[in-house]
PDB file of C-alpha atoms in Angstrom:
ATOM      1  CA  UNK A   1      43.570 121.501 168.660  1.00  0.00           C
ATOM      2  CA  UNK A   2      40.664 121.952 166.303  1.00  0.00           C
ATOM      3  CA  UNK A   3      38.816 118.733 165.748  1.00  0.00           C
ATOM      4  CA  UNK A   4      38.530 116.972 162.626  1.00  0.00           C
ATOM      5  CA  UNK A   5      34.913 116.527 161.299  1.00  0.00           C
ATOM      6  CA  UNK A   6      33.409 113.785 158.354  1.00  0.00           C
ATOM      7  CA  UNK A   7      32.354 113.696 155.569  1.00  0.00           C
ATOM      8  CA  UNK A   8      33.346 117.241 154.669  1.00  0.00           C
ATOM      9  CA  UNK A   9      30.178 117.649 152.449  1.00  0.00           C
ATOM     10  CA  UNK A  10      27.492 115.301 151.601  1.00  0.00           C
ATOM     11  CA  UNK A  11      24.674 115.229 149.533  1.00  0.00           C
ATOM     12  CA  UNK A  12      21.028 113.083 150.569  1.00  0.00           C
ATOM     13  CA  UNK A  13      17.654 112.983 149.162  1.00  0.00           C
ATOM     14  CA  UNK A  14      14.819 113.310 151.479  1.00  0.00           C
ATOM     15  CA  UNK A  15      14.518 110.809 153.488  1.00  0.00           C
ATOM     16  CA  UNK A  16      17.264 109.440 153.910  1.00  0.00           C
ATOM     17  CA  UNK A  17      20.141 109.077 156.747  1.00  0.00           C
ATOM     18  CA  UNK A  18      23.490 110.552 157.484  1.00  0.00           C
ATOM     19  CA  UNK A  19      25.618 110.330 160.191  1.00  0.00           C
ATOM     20  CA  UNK A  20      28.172 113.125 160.528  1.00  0.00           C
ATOM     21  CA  UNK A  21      31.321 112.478 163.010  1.00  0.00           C
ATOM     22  CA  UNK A  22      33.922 114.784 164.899  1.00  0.00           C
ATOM     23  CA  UNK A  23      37.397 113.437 166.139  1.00  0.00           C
ATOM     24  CA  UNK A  24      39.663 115.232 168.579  1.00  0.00           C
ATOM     25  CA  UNK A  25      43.393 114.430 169.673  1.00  0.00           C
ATOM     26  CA  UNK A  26      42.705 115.695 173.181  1.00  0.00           C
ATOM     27  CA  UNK A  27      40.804 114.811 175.824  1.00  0.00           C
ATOM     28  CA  UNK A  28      37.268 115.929 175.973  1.00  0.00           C
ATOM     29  CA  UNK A  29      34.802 117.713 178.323  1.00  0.00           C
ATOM     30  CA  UNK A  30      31.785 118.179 175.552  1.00  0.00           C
ATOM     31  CA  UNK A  31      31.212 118.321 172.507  1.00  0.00           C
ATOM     32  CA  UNK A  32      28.495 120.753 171.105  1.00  0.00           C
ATOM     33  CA  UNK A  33      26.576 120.826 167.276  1.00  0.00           C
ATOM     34  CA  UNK A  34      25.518 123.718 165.606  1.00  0.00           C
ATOM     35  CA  UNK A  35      24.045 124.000 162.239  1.00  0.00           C
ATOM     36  CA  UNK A  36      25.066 127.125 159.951  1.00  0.00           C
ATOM     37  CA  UNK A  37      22.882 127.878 157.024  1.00  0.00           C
ATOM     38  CA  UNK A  38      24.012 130.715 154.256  1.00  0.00           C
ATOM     39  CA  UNK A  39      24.528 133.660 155.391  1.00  0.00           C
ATOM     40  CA  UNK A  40      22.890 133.175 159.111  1.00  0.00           C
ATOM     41  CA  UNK A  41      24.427 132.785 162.569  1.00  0.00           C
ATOM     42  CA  UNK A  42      24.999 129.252 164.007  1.00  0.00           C
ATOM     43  CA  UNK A  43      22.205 127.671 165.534  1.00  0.00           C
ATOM     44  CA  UNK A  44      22.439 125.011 168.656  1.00  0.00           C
ATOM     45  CA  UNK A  45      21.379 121.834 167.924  1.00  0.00           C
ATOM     46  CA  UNK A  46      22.577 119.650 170.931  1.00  0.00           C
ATOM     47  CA  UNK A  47      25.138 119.634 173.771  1.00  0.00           C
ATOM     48  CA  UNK A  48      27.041 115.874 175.051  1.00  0.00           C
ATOM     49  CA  UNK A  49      28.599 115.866 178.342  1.00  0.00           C
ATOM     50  CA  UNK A  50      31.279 113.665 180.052  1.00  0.00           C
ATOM     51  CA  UNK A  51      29.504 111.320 181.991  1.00  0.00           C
ATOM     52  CA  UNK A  52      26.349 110.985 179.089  1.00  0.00           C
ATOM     53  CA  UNK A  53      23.968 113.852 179.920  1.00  0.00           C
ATOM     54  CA  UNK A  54      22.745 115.620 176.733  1.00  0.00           C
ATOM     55  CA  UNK A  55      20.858 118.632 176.573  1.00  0.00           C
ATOM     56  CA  UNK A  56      19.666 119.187 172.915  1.00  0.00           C
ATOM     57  CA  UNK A  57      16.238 118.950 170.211  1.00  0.00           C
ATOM     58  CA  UNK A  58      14.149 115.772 170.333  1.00  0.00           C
ATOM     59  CA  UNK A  59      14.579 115.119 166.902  1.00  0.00           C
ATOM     60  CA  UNK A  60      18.504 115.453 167.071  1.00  0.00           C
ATOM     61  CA  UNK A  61      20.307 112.607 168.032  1.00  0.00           C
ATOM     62  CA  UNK A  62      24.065 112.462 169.048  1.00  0.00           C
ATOM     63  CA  UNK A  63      26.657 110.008 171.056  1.00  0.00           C
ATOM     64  CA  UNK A  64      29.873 111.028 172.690  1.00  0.00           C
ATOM     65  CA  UNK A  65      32.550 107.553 172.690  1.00  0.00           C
ATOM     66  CA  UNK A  66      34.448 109.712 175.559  1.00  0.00           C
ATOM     67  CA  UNK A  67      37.075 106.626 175.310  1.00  0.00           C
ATOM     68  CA  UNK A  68      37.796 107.461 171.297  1.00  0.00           C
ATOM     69  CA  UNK A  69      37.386 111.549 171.960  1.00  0.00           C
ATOM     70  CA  UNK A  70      34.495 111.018 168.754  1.00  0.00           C
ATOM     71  CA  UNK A  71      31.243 112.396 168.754  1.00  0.00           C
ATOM     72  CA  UNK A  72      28.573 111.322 166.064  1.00  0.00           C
ATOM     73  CA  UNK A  73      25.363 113.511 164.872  1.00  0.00           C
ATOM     74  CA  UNK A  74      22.728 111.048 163.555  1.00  0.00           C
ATOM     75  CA  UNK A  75      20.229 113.002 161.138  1.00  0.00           C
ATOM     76  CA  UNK A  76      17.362 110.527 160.020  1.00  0.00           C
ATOM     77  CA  UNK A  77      14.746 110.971 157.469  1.00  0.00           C
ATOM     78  CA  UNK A  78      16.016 113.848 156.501  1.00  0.00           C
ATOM     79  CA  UNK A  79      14.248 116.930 155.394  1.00  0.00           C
ATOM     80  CA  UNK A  80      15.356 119.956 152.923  1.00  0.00           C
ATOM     81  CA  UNK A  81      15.444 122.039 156.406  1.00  0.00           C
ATOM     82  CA  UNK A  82      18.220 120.232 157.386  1.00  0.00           C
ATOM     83  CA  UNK A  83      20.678 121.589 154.369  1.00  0.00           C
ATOM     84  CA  UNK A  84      23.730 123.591 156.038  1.00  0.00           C
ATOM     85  CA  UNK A  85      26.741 123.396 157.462  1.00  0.00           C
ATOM     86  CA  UNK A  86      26.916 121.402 160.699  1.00  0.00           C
ATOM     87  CA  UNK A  87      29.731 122.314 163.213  1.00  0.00           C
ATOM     88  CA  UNK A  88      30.964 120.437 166.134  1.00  0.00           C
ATOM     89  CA  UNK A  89      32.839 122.649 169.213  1.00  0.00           C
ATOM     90  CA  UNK A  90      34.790 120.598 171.635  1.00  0.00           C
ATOM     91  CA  UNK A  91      35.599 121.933 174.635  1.00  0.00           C
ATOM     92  CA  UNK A  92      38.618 120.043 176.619  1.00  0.00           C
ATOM     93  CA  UNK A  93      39.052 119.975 180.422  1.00  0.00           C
ATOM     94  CA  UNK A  94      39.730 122.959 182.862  1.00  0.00           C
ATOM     95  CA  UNK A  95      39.083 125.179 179.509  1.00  0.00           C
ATOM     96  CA  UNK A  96      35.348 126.358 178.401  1.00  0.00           C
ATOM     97  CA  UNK A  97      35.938 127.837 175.203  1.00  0.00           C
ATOM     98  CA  UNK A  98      34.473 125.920 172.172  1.00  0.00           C
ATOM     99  CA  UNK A  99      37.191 125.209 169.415  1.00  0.00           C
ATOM    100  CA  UNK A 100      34.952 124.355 166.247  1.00  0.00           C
ATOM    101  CA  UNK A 101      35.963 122.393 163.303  1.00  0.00           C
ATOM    102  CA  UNK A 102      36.005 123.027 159.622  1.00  0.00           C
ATOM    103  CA  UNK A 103      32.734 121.754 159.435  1.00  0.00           C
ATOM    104  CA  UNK A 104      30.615 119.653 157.328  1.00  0.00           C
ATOM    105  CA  UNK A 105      28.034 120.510 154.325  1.00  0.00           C
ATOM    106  CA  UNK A 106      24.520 118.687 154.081  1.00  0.00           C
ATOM    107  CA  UNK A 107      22.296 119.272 151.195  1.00  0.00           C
ATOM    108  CA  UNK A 108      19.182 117.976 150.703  1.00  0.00           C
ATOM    109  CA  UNK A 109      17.312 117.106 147.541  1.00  0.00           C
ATOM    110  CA  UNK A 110      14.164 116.673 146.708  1.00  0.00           C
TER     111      UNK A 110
ATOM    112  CA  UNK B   1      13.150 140.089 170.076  1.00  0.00           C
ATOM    113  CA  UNK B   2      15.470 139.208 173.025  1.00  0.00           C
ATOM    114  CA  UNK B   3      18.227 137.524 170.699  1.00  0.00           C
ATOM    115  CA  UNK B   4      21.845 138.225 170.792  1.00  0.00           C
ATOM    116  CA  UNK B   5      22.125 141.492 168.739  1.00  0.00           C
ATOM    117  CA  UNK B   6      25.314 142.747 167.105  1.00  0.00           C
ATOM    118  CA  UNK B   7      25.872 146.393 165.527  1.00  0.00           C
ATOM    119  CA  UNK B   8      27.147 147.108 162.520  1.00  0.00           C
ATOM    120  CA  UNK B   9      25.734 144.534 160.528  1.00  0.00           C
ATOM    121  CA  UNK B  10      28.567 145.398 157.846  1.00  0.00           C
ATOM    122  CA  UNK B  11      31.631 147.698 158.206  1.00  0.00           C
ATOM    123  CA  UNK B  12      33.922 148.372 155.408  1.00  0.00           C
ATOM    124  CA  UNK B  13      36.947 150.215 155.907  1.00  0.00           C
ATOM    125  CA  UNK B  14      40.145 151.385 154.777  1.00  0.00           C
ATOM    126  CA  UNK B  15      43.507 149.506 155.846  1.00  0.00           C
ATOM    127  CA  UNK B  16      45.375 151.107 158.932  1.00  0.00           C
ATOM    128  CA  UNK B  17      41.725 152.240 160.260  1.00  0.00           C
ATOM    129  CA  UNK B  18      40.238 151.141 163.693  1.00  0.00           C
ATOM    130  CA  UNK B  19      36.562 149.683 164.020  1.00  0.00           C
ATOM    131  CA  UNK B  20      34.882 148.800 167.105  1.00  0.00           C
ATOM    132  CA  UNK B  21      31.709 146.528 167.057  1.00  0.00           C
ATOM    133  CA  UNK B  22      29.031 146.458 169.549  1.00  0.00           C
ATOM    134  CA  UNK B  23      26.928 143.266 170.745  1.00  0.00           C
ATOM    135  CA  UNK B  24      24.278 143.232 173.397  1.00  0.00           C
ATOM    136  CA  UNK B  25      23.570 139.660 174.827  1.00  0.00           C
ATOM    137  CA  UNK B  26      20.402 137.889 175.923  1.00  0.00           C
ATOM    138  CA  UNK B  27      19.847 139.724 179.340  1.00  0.00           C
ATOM    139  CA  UNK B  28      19.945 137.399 181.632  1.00  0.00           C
ATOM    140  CA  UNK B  29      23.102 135.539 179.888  1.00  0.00           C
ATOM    141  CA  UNK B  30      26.504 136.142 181.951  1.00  0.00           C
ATOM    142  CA  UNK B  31      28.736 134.294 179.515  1.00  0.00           C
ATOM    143  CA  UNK B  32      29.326 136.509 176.436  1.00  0.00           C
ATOM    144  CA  UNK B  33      32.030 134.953 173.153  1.00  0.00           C
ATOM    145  CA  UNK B  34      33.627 136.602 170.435  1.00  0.00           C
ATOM    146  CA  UNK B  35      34.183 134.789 167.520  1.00  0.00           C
ATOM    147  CA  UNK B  36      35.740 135.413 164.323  1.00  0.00           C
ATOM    148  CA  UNK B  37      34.070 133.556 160.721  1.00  0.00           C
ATOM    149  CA  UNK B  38      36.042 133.164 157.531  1.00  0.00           C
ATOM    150  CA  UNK B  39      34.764 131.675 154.187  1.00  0.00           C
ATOM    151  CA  UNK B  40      34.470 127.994 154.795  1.00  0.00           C
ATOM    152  CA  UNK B  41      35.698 127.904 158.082  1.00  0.00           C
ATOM    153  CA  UNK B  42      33.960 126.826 161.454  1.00  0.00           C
ATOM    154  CA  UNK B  43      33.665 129.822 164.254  1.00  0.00           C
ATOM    155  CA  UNK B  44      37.324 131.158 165.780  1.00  0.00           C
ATOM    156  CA  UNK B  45      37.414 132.029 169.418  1.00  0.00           C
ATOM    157  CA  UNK B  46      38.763 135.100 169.934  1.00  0.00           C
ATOM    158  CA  UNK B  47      38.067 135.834 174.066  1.00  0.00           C
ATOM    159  CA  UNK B  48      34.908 135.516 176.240  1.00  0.00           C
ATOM    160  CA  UNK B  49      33.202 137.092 179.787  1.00  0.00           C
ATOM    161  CA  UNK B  50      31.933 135.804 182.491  1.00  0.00           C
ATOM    162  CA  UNK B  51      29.833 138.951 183.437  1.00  0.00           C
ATOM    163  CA  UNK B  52      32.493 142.182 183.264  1.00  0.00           C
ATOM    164  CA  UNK B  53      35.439 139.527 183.655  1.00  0.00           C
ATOM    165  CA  UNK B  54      37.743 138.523 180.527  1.00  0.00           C
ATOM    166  CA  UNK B  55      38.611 135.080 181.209  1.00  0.00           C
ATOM    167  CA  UNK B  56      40.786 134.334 178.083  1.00  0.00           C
ATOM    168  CA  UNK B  57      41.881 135.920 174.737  1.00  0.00           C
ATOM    169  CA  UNK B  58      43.271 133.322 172.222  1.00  0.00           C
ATOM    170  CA  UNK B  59      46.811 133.496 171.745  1.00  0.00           C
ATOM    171  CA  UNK B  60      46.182 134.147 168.082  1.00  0.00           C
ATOM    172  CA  UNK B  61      44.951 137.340 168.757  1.00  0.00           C
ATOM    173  CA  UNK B  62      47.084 140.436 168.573  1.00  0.00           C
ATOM    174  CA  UNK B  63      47.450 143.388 170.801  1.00  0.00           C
ATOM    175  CA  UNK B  64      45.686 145.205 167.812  1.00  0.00           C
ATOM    176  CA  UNK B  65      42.316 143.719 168.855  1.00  0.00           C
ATOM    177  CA  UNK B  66      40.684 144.374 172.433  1.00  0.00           C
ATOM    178  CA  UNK B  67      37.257 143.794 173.614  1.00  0.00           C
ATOM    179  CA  UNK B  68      35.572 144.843 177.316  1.00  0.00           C
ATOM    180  CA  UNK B  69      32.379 144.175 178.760  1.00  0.00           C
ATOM    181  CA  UNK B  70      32.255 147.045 181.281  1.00  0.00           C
ATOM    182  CA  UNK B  71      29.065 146.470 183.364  1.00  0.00           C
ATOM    183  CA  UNK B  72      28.552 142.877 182.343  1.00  0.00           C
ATOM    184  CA  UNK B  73      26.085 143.900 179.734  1.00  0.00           C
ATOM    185  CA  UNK B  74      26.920 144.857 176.379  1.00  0.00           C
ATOM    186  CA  UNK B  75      30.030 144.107 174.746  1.00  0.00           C
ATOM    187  CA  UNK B  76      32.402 145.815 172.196  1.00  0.00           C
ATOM    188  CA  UNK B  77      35.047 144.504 169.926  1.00  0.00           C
ATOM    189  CA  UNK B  78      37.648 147.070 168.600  1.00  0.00           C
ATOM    190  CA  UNK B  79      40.391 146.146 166.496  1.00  0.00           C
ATOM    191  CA  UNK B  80      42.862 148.949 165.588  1.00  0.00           C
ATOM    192  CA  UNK B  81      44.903 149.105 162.429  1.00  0.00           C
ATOM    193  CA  UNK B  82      43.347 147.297 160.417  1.00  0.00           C
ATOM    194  CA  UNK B  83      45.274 145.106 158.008  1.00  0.00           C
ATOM    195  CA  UNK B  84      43.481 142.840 155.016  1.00  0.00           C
ATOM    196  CA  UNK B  85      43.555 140.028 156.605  1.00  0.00           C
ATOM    197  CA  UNK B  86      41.245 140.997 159.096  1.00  0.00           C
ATOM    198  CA  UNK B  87      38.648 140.861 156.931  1.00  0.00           C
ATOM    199  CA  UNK B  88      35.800 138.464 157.996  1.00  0.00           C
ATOM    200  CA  UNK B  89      32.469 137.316 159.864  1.00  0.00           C
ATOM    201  CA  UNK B  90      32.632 138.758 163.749  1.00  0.00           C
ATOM    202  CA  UNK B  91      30.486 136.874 165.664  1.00  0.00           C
ATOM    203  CA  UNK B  92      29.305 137.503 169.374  1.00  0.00           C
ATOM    204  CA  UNK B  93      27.192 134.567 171.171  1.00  0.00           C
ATOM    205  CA  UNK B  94      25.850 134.533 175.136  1.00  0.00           C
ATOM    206  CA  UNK B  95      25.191 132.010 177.163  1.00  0.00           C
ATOM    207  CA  UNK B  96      23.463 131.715 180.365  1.00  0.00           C
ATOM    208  CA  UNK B  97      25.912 130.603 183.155  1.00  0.00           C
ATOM    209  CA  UNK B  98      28.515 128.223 181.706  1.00  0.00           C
ATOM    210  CA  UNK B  99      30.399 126.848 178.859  1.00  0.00           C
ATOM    211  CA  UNK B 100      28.510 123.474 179.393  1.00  0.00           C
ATOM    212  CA  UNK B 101      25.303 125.689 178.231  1.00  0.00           C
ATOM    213  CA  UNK B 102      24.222 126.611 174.867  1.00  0.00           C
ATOM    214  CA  UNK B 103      25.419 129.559 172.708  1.00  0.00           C
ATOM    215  CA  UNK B 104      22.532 131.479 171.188  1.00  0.00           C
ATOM    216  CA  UNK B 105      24.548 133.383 168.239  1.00  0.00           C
ATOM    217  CA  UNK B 106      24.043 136.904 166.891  1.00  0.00           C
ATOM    218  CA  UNK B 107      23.980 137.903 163.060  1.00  0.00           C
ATOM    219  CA  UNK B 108      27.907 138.893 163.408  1.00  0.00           C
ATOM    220  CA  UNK B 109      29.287 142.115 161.981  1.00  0.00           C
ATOM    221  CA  UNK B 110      30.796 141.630 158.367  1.00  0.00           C
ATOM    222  CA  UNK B 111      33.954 143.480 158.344  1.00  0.00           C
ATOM    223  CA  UNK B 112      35.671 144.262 154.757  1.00  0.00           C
ATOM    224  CA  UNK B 113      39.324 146.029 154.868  1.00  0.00           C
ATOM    225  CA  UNK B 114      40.095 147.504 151.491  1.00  0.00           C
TER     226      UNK B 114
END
């Protein structure tokens, strides 16, 4: 079940604050955030585990609502570096393969 | 550089053709994923190792594509007959141990079917 991400684009001047979010129907182990920029491979930006461990940047935050099956990627005072397409992968229980959703577009303006 | 490396960077090819792409993982990684990367869409999992050992292949996938990881190294992806629709972004990622551990991505292979 490929998880359902918001907003699907959105468009911030430096500076300011988004918050990006990722639903799934189904029961969650993790949920993982990569950022995709034109043309380049998917880069990790942080990994949330059942139970509340993270592994990830310092300057990324997440949170995992493992009631809800949500996941939220907080990007503050943004910069243009952080244009791109941001990914979440969800893995469910007893499976570790990543299913990623459609993904969500951040640009950044002066 | 000890990234994930993938080879051909682009392959075009004629329908009803076969292609087989190569990726070499971080060395010490024993997880290795294929993905597949259309136009506005998020990665596709395809099938992934754990060393030499396929542990799943999506159900999506047809008996046209196979992959192997024969000494737990380097990988290949080889998808025979190509149709159009098989036109996309392949990527290949590695991980160290687990799915619980980050993917480090390669450049993917950019396959066009004419």
């Amino acid at each position: 079940q490929q998880p359902v991400q918001s907003p699907q684009a959105v468009i911030l001047r430096e500076g300011e604050d988004a918050v990006i979010n990722c639903s799934s129907s189904k029961a969650l182990y993790s949920v993982h955030w990569y950022r995709q920029k034109h043309g380049e491979a998917p880069v990790f930006l942080m990994i949330l585990l059942k139970g509340g461990e993270q592994k990830g940047h310092e300057k990324i935050s997440a949170s995992f609502n493992e009631k809800k099956q949500q996941s939220s990627l907080y990007l503050t005072a943004s910069q243009l570096s952080y244009s791109g397409t941001y990914f979440c992968g969800t893995e469910m229980f007893g499976n570790e393969k990543l299913t990623f959703g459609t993904g969500t577009r951040l640009t950044i303006i002066p | 550089d000890t990234g994930v490396s993938q080879d051909p960077r682009h392959k075009i090819t004629k329908r009803g053709q076969n292609v087989t792409f190569r990726c070499d993982p971080i060395s010490e990684h024993n997880r290795l994923y294929w993905y597949r990367q259309t136009l506005g869409q998020g990665p596709e999992f395809l099938t992934y190792f754990q060393n030499e050992a396929q542990l799943e292949k999506s159900r999506l996938l047809s008996d046209r594509f196979s992959a192997e990881r024969p000494k737990g190294s380097f990988s290949t992806l080889e998808i025979q007959r190509t149709e159009q629709g098989d036109s996309a972004m392949y990527l290949c990622a590695s991980s160290y141990r687990t799915g619980r551990d980050e993917q480090f991505f390669g450049p993917g292979t950019r396959l066009t079917v004419l």
